[in-house]
Structure formats: structure tokens, C-alpha cells
Amino acid sequence: MFPIYKKELQSFFYTPFAYAVAALFMLMFSLPMASAIAHLDGTNRFVFSFTEMFYSVVLYSIFLIPILTMRTFADERKNGTEVLLMTSPVSVAKIVIAKFLANVTVYLFMLACTLFFPIITSIKGEVVMSQLICAYIGIFCWGTMAIALGMLISSFTENSILAAIIGEFLMFVLLFVDNFANSGFISQFPKLQSVLYSFAAQPRFAYFSEGLIRLSDIVFFGSAVICLLAWTYISIEKRRWNRG
């Protein structure tokens, strides 16, 4: 499993890809921070709470994470290297986990780059550490779920651009399904509303951004990651058996 993990990391860091994605993430991160600084009150002291800022980052990440995951399996099929991968002595489960861990490692690299902002803020302002830590945990949980979803979509097609577009659409649905559930039409059907709301990620992330960690939210994101990776395994395994 480790050779595949290493190969995936090399494909990210031995090319400008990982650094370009990290730079875009930094840009997306800087926009809400610049807006917050621009609206400082007369105290001229910036309180780095993340409550609103990370909402913007999560929204922007909908367009960025699919770019990170779109090549995971799609490029393997397009370049014809999937056959070599599937005939290797490594099991499909280990292949999926190795690719997932590689994507998560790149995502952690992106998050590590954003530590620049609270460090700079702490020099001239105030950092609310409880919200800072919880918000990072929340956006990590959201990111891992989005990565697992992106990998699943990538396993369905050899077109990486199509995988990115579908991934962005589904992540948008996941983020705003609670708004749809609270609409006037859906509210007429309480049971359907309850089912839709159980899939909502935004209200769960809200607790993290406010400095609260609930076991139910961690279980939600963890269960979503496990289910999505299991479906990815089934998708790859099915294609492996179809090849004979």
C-alpha cells in the first residue's frame, strides 16, 4: 500500500499541481479575511474567530476539492494504467485507501499553509483559539468527506473534467441540502424533511465553526467517509471482475 501512496504523493508534489491548488486555497482563504479586516470597527483590533470566515472557505472548497480528486481514478483509466494497477498484488481496498490518504495528505498541506493567517493575526490582533482549533477540525472533516466523494465520482469515468463537474454539483447539494429541506414545499412532508436534514453537512459544520465539538458530528463525517470509500471499492472491484 505504501508504494501506491508514495506514487500518488509524487504525482502531486513532483509537479506544480499540489502547489497550484494550495495557492488557490490560500487565495480563497485570504478573501474573507481581507473582507473582515476591511470592516474593522474603531478598536482596530482584529478578532480571528473563524465563525464566518470558514463558512466562506467551505463554500469555495466546493470548487477546489474536485480539482484535487478528479484525476484519482479517471486518469488511470484514460492513460491505460488501470490494468497494471488492478493486476498488482495489492488489494483493491488498499489501493483505495492509499489514494485516499494521499489526497488527504495534500489537503493537510493546504490547511497547513493557511496557518500563516492566524499566526500573523496573533501578532497584531487576537486569535480565539477554541474556535480556531474547532474550525480547523471541522473543515478537515468536511474536506475528507468531500475527497471521498470526489474519489467515488472519479471511479465512474475516465473524463477527469466530467468527474470534477459532477463532484462540484454533488458537494453543493450536500452543503445546502438543509436549505432545501427547510423550504416551504418540503416542510409539508415532515418525514421527508427529517431524512433530508439527516444528510445536511452545513449545520454540523456550524457547531465546529462556533468552537463546539459534538461526537454526533464526528460520527456523521466519519461514517460518510467510510461509506463513500466502500462504494468506491465496490465500483473498482466490479470493474476489475468485469475485466476477468
mmCIF file of C-alpha atoms in Angstrom:
data_model
loop_
_atom_site.group_PDB
_atom_site.id
_atom_site.type_symbol
_atom_site.label_atom_id
_atom_site.label_comp_id
_atom_site.label_asym_id
_atom_site.label_seq_id
_atom_site.Cartn_x
_atom_site.Cartn_y
_atom_site.Cartn_z
ATOM 1 C CA MET A 1 0.000 0.000 0.000
ATOM 2 C CA PHE A 2 2.811 2.429 0.837
ATOM 3 C CA PRO A 3 4.338 2.345 -2.704
ATOM 4 C CA ILE A 4 0.975 3.431 -4.153
ATOM 5 C CA TYR A 5 0.646 6.145 -1.504
ATOM 6 C CA LYS A 6 4.174 7.331 -2.311
ATOM 7 C CA LYS A 7 3.472 7.262 -6.066
ATOM 8 C CA GLU A 8 0.345 9.356 -5.607
ATOM 9 C CA LEU A 9 2.179 11.913 -3.478
ATOM 10 C CA GLN A 10 4.927 12.160 -6.080
ATOM 11 C CA SER A 11 2.334 12.799 -8.763
ATOM 12 C CA PHE A 12 1.156 15.755 -6.674
ATOM 13 C CA PHE A 13 4.382 17.228 -5.297
ATOM 14 C CA TYR A 14 6.806 16.456 -8.125
ATOM 15 C CA THR A 15 4.634 18.590 -10.390
ATOM 16 C CA PRO A 16 3.245 22.119 -9.883
ATOM 17 C CA PHE A 17 -0.235 20.642 -9.271
ATOM 18 C CA ALA A 18 -0.221 20.472 -5.456
ATOM 19 C CA TYR A 19 1.403 23.886 -5.142
ATOM 20 C CA ALA A 20 -1.053 25.464 -7.581
ATOM 21 C CA VAL A 21 -4.031 24.006 -5.694
ATOM 22 C CA ALA A 22 -2.533 25.156 -2.369
ATOM 23 C CA ALA A 23 -2.026 28.644 -3.806
ATOM 24 C CA LEU A 24 -5.663 28.775 -4.929
ATOM 25 C CA PHE A 25 -6.743 27.602 -1.480
ATOM 26 C CA MET A 26 -4.653 30.343 0.118
ATOM 27 C CA LEU A 27 -6.256 32.886 -2.211
ATOM 28 C CA MET A 28 -9.733 31.657 -1.303
ATOM 29 C CA PHE A 29 -8.779 31.778 2.373
ATOM 30 C CA SER A 30 -7.441 35.320 2.096
ATOM 31 C CA LEU A 31 -10.601 36.780 0.526
ATOM 32 C CA PRO A 32 -12.901 36.505 3.596
ATOM 33 C CA MET A 33 -10.030 37.556 5.852
ATOM 34 C CA ALA A 34 -9.371 40.658 3.746
ATOM 35 C CA SER A 35 -13.076 41.437 3.856
ATOM 36 C CA ALA A 36 -13.116 41.058 7.657
ATOM 37 C CA ILE A 37 -10.116 43.374 8.028
ATOM 38 C CA ALA A 38 -11.738 45.935 5.733
ATOM 39 C CA HIS A 39 -14.753 46.114 8.052
ATOM 40 C CA LEU A 40 -12.843 46.615 11.305
ATOM 41 C CA ASP A 41 -14.513 48.874 13.836
ATOM 42 C CA GLY A 42 -12.915 51.744 15.684
ATOM 43 C CA THR A 43 -10.969 49.482 18.036
ATOM 44 C CA ASN A 44 -8.633 48.495 15.174
ATOM 45 C CA ARG A 45 -8.223 45.092 16.757
ATOM 46 C CA PHE A 46 -8.951 42.021 14.662
ATOM 47 C CA VAL A 47 -10.516 39.072 16.486
ATOM 48 C CA PHE A 48 -9.759 35.956 14.438
ATOM 49 C CA SER A 49 -12.862 33.906 15.282
ATOM 50 C CA PHE A 50 -13.370 31.934 12.031
ATOM 51 C CA THR A 51 -17.120 31.766 12.628
ATOM 52 C CA GLU A 52 -17.945 33.492 9.331
ATOM 53 C CA MET A 53 -14.638 33.060 7.551
ATOM 54 C CA PHE A 54 -14.708 29.291 7.443
ATOM 55 C CA TYR A 55 -18.217 29.323 6.001
ATOM 56 C CA SER A 56 -16.756 31.141 3.006
ATOM 57 C CA VAL A 57 -13.803 28.744 2.831
ATOM 58 C CA VAL A 58 -16.108 25.708 2.836
ATOM 59 C CA LEU A 59 -18.132 27.247 0.006
ATOM 60 C CA TYR A 60 -15.002 27.960 -2.022
ATOM 61 C CA SER A 61 -13.682 24.453 -1.377
ATOM 62 C CA ILE A 62 -16.635 23.058 -3.346
ATOM 63 C CA PHE A 63 -14.877 24.269 -6.486
ATOM 64 C CA LEU A 64 -11.370 23.298 -5.387
ATOM 65 C CA ILE A 65 -11.516 19.801 -3.875
ATOM 66 C CA PRO A 66 -12.978 18.190 -7.036
ATOM 67 C CA ILE A 67 -9.926 19.516 -8.890
ATOM 68 C CA LEU A 68 -7.786 17.670 -6.358
ATOM 69 C CA THR A 69 -9.636 14.372 -6.689
ATOM 70 C CA MET A 70 -10.728 14.354 -10.328
ATOM 71 C CA ARG A 71 -7.620 12.516 -11.542
ATOM 72 C CA THR A 72 -7.603 9.835 -8.825
ATOM 73 C CA PHE A 73 -9.055 7.014 -10.929
ATOM 74 C CA ALA A 74 -10.147 8.809 -14.103
ATOM 75 C CA ASP A 75 -6.569 9.335 -15.304
ATOM 76 C CA GLU A 76 -5.726 5.698 -14.571
ATOM 77 C CA ARG A 77 -8.470 4.611 -16.978
ATOM 78 C CA LYS A 78 -7.672 7.286 -19.562
ATOM 79 C CA ASN A 79 -3.935 6.511 -19.655
ATOM 80 C CA GLY A 80 -4.442 2.732 -19.601
ATOM 81 C CA THR A 81 -2.534 2.282 -16.344
ATOM 82 C CA GLU A 82 -5.597 0.973 -14.541
ATOM 83 C CA VAL A 83 -4.903 -2.546 -15.835
ATOM 84 C CA LEU A 84 -1.443 -2.531 -14.265
ATOM 85 C CA LEU A 85 -2.899 -1.212 -11.031
ATOM 86 C CA MET A 86 -5.640 -3.815 -10.885
ATOM 87 C CA THR A 87 -3.274 -6.704 -11.618
ATOM 88 C CA SER A 88 -0.849 -5.690 -8.889
ATOM 89 C CA PRO A 89 -0.587 -7.872 -5.760
ATOM 90 C CA VAL A 90 -2.079 -5.029 -3.708
ATOM 91 C CA SER A 91 -5.773 -5.461 -2.945
ATOM 92 C CA VAL A 92 -8.355 -3.013 -4.268
ATOM 93 C CA ALA A 93 -9.162 -1.912 -0.711
ATOM 94 C CA LYS A 94 -5.532 -0.954 -0.107
ATOM 95 C CA ILE A 95 -5.396 0.885 -3.431
ATOM 96 C CA VAL A 96 -8.460 2.952 -2.495
ATOM 97 C CA ILE A 97 -7.117 3.686 0.989
ATOM 98 C CA ALA A 98 -3.666 4.616 -0.343
ATOM 99 C CA LYS A 99 -5.126 7.060 -2.857
ATOM 100 C CA PHE A 100 -7.435 8.495 -0.213
ATOM 101 C CA LEU A 101 -4.569 9.033 2.235
ATOM 102 C CA ALA A 102 -2.506 10.693 -0.496
ATOM 103 C CA ASN A 103 -5.317 13.141 -1.254
ATOM 104 C CA VAL A 104 -5.824 13.796 2.458
ATOM 105 C CA THR A 105 -2.089 14.470 2.841
ATOM 106 C CA VAL A 106 -2.254 17.114 0.109
ATOM 107 C CA TYR A 107 -5.329 18.590 1.791
ATOM 108 C CA LEU A 108 -3.457 18.755 5.107
ATOM 109 C CA PHE A 109 -0.631 20.529 3.282
ATOM 110 C CA MET A 110 -3.157 23.075 2.032
ATOM 111 C CA LEU A 111 -4.554 23.579 5.539
ATOM 112 C CA ALA A 112 -1.046 23.912 6.977
ATOM 113 C CA CYS A 113 -0.352 26.743 4.540
ATOM 114 C CA THR A 114 -3.314 28.693 5.937
ATOM 115 C CA LEU A 115 -1.790 28.724 9.429
ATOM 116 C CA PHE A 116 0.051 31.767 8.138
ATOM 117 C CA PHE A 117 -3.089 33.843 8.691
ATOM 118 C CA PRO A 118 -3.756 33.151 12.408
ATOM 119 C CA ILE A 119 -0.035 33.461 13.134
ATOM 120 C CA ILE A 120 0.104 36.903 11.544
ATOM 121 C CA THR A 121 -3.170 37.868 13.213
ATOM 122 C CA SER A 122 -1.903 36.884 16.656
ATOM 123 C CA ILE A 123 0.876 39.460 16.350
ATOM 124 C CA LYS A 124 -1.415 42.463 15.966
ATOM 125 C CA GLY A 125 -4.792 41.066 16.958
ATOM 126 C CA GLU A 126 -6.490 38.348 18.942
ATOM 127 C CA VAL A 127 -6.964 34.709 17.975
ATOM 128 C CA VAL A 128 -9.861 32.851 19.595
ATOM 129 C CA MET A 129 -8.071 29.533 19.974
ATOM 130 C CA SER A 130 -11.112 27.397 20.806
ATOM 131 C CA GLN A 131 -12.900 28.449 17.627
ATOM 132 C CA LEU A 132 -9.671 28.266 15.642
ATOM 133 C CA ILE A 133 -8.951 24.641 16.603
ATOM 134 C CA CYS A 134 -12.562 23.506 16.243
ATOM 135 C CA ALA A 135 -12.937 25.248 12.890
ATOM 136 C CA TYR A 136 -9.842 23.504 11.566
ATOM 137 C CA ILE A 137 -11.177 20.162 12.804
ATOM 138 C CA GLY A 138 -14.500 20.918 11.122
ATOM 139 C CA ILE A 139 -13.033 21.899 7.788
ATOM 140 C CA PHE A 140 -10.761 18.845 7.900
ATOM 141 C CA CYS A 141 -13.800 16.603 8.447
ATOM 142 C CA TRP A 142 -15.668 18.341 5.639
ATOM 143 C CA GLY A 143 -12.626 18.070 3.361
ATOM 144 C CA THR A 144 -12.125 14.339 3.965
ATOM 145 C CA MET A 145 -15.787 13.692 3.157
ATOM 146 C CA ALA A 146 -15.507 15.780 0.001
ATOM 147 C CA ILE A 147 -12.328 13.924 -1.011
ATOM 148 C CA ALA A 148 -14.029 10.550 -0.543
ATOM 149 C CA LEU A 149 -16.972 11.754 -2.642
ATOM 150 C CA GLY A 150 -14.648 13.072 -5.345
ATOM 151 C CA MET A 151 -12.816 9.755 -5.496
ATOM 152 C CA LEU A 152 -16.099 7.892 -5.895
ATOM 153 C CA ILE A 153 -17.113 10.109 -8.824
ATOM 154 C CA SER A 154 -13.645 9.707 -10.375
ATOM 155 C CA SER A 155 -14.038 5.920 -10.264
ATOM 156 C CA PHE A 156 -17.078 6.134 -12.546
ATOM 157 C CA THR A 157 -15.486 7.861 -15.531
ATOM 158 C CA GLU A 158 -12.259 8.323 -17.476
ATOM 159 C CA ASN A 159 -13.013 12.009 -18.067
ATOM 160 C CA SER A 160 -11.423 13.944 -15.207
ATOM 161 C CA ILE A 161 -13.169 17.196 -16.174
ATOM 162 C CA LEU A 162 -16.547 15.490 -16.018
ATOM 163 C CA ALA A 163 -15.613 13.996 -12.643
ATOM 164 C CA ALA A 164 -14.790 17.478 -11.337
ATOM 165 C CA ILE A 165 -18.063 18.984 -12.584
ATOM 166 C CA ILE A 166 -20.213 16.203 -11.119
ATOM 167 C CA GLY A 167 -18.237 16.343 -7.867
ATOM 168 C CA GLU A 168 -18.797 20.093 -7.555
ATOM 169 C CA PHE A 169 -22.525 19.663 -8.123
ATOM 170 C CA LEU A 170 -22.895 16.898 -5.517
ATOM 171 C CA MET A 171 -20.812 18.795 -2.941
ATOM 172 C CA PHE A 172 -23.012 21.837 -3.498
ATOM 173 C CA VAL A 173 -26.076 19.656 -2.857
ATOM 174 C CA LEU A 174 -24.537 18.217 0.327
ATOM 175 C CA LEU A 175 -23.714 21.669 1.644
ATOM 176 C CA PHE A 176 -27.131 23.198 1.013
ATOM 177 C CA VAL A 177 -29.474 20.237 1.415
ATOM 178 C CA ASP A 178 -30.637 21.704 4.745
ATOM 179 C CA ASN A 179 -31.843 24.864 2.972
ATOM 180 C CA PHE A 180 -33.811 22.685 0.575
ATOM 181 C CA ALA A 181 -35.204 20.655 3.478
ATOM 182 C CA ASN A 182 -36.411 23.860 5.161
ATOM 183 C CA SER A 183 -38.178 25.107 2.020
ATOM 184 C CA GLY A 184 -41.920 25.631 2.102
ATOM 185 C CA PHE A 185 -42.687 22.678 -0.153
ATOM 186 C CA ILE A 186 -40.551 20.093 1.688
ATOM 187 C CA SER A 187 -41.746 21.313 5.095
ATOM 188 C CA GLN A 188 -45.167 19.928 4.188
ATOM 189 C CA PHE A 189 -43.676 16.443 4.418
ATOM 190 C CA PRO A 190 -42.066 16.146 7.875
ATOM 191 C CA LYS A 191 -40.687 12.642 7.333
ATOM 192 C CA LEU A 192 -39.004 13.581 4.057
ATOM 193 C CA GLN A 193 -37.701 16.757 5.668
ATOM 194 C CA SER A 194 -36.214 14.724 8.525
ATOM 195 C CA VAL A 195 -34.496 12.344 6.082
ATOM 196 C CA LEU A 196 -33.032 15.190 4.018
ATOM 197 C CA TYR A 197 -31.883 17.053 7.110
ATOM 198 C CA SER A 198 -30.025 13.960 8.343
ATOM 199 C CA PHE A 199 -27.735 14.302 5.295
ATOM 200 C CA ALA A 200 -27.064 18.007 5.852
ATOM 201 C CA ALA A 201 -23.400 18.847 6.416
ATOM 202 C CA GLN A 202 -23.690 22.606 6.880
ATOM 203 C CA PRO A 203 -25.472 22.602 10.288
ATOM 204 C CA ARG A 204 -22.898 20.126 11.590
ATOM 205 C CA PHE A 205 -20.030 22.292 10.407
ATOM 206 C CA ALA A 206 -21.693 25.291 12.098
ATOM 207 C CA TYR A 207 -21.015 23.773 15.526
ATOM 208 C CA PHE A 208 -17.326 23.330 14.697
ATOM 209 C CA SER A 209 -17.014 26.922 13.478
ATOM 210 C CA GLU A 210 -18.531 28.164 16.735
ATOM 211 C CA GLY A 211 -15.992 26.262 18.840
ATOM 212 C CA LEU A 212 -18.089 23.196 19.673
ATOM 213 C CA ILE A 213 -17.167 19.558 19.022
ATOM 214 C CA ARG A 214 -20.024 17.066 19.136
ATOM 215 C CA LEU A 215 -19.498 13.331 18.886
ATOM 216 C CA SER A 216 -22.540 13.016 16.607
ATOM 217 C CA ASP A 217 -20.963 15.373 14.054
ATOM 218 C CA ILE A 218 -17.670 13.485 14.038
ATOM 219 C CA VAL A 219 -19.586 10.214 13.630
ATOM 220 C CA PHE A 220 -21.535 11.737 10.730
ATOM 221 C CA PHE A 221 -18.428 12.772 8.795
ATOM 222 C CA GLY A 222 -16.569 9.572 9.680
ATOM 223 C CA SER A 223 -19.489 7.387 8.593
ATOM 224 C CA ALA A 224 -19.838 9.345 5.349
ATOM 225 C CA VAL A 225 -16.140 8.834 4.546
ATOM 226 C CA ILE A 226 -16.334 5.085 5.269
ATOM 227 C CA CYS A 227 -19.490 4.642 3.150
ATOM 228 C CA LEU A 228 -18.081 6.622 0.213
ATOM 229 C CA LEU A 229 -14.797 4.709 0.279
ATOM 230 C CA ALA A 230 -16.728 1.427 0.465
ATOM 231 C CA TRP A 231 -18.732 2.418 -2.618
ATOM 232 C CA THR A 232 -15.508 3.362 -4.385
ATOM 233 C CA TYR A 233 -14.097 -0.063 -3.531
ATOM 234 C CA ILE A 234 -17.230 -1.740 -4.913
ATOM 235 C CA SER A 235 -17.028 0.353 -8.095
ATOM 236 C CA ILE A 236 -13.379 -0.558 -8.728
ATOM 237 C CA GLU A 237 -13.823 -4.196 -7.711
ATOM 238 C CA LYS A 238 -16.798 -4.588 -10.044
ATOM 239 C CA ARG A 239 -14.809 -3.246 -12.975
ATOM 240 C CA ARG A 240 -11.917 -5.496 -12.023
ATOM 241 C CA TRP A 241 -14.127 -8.601 -12.171
ATOM 242 C CA ASN A 242 -15.710 -7.420 -15.448
ATOM 243 C CA ARG A 243 -12.239 -7.384 -16.974
ATOM 244 C CA GLY A 244 -11.885 -11.010 -15.966
#
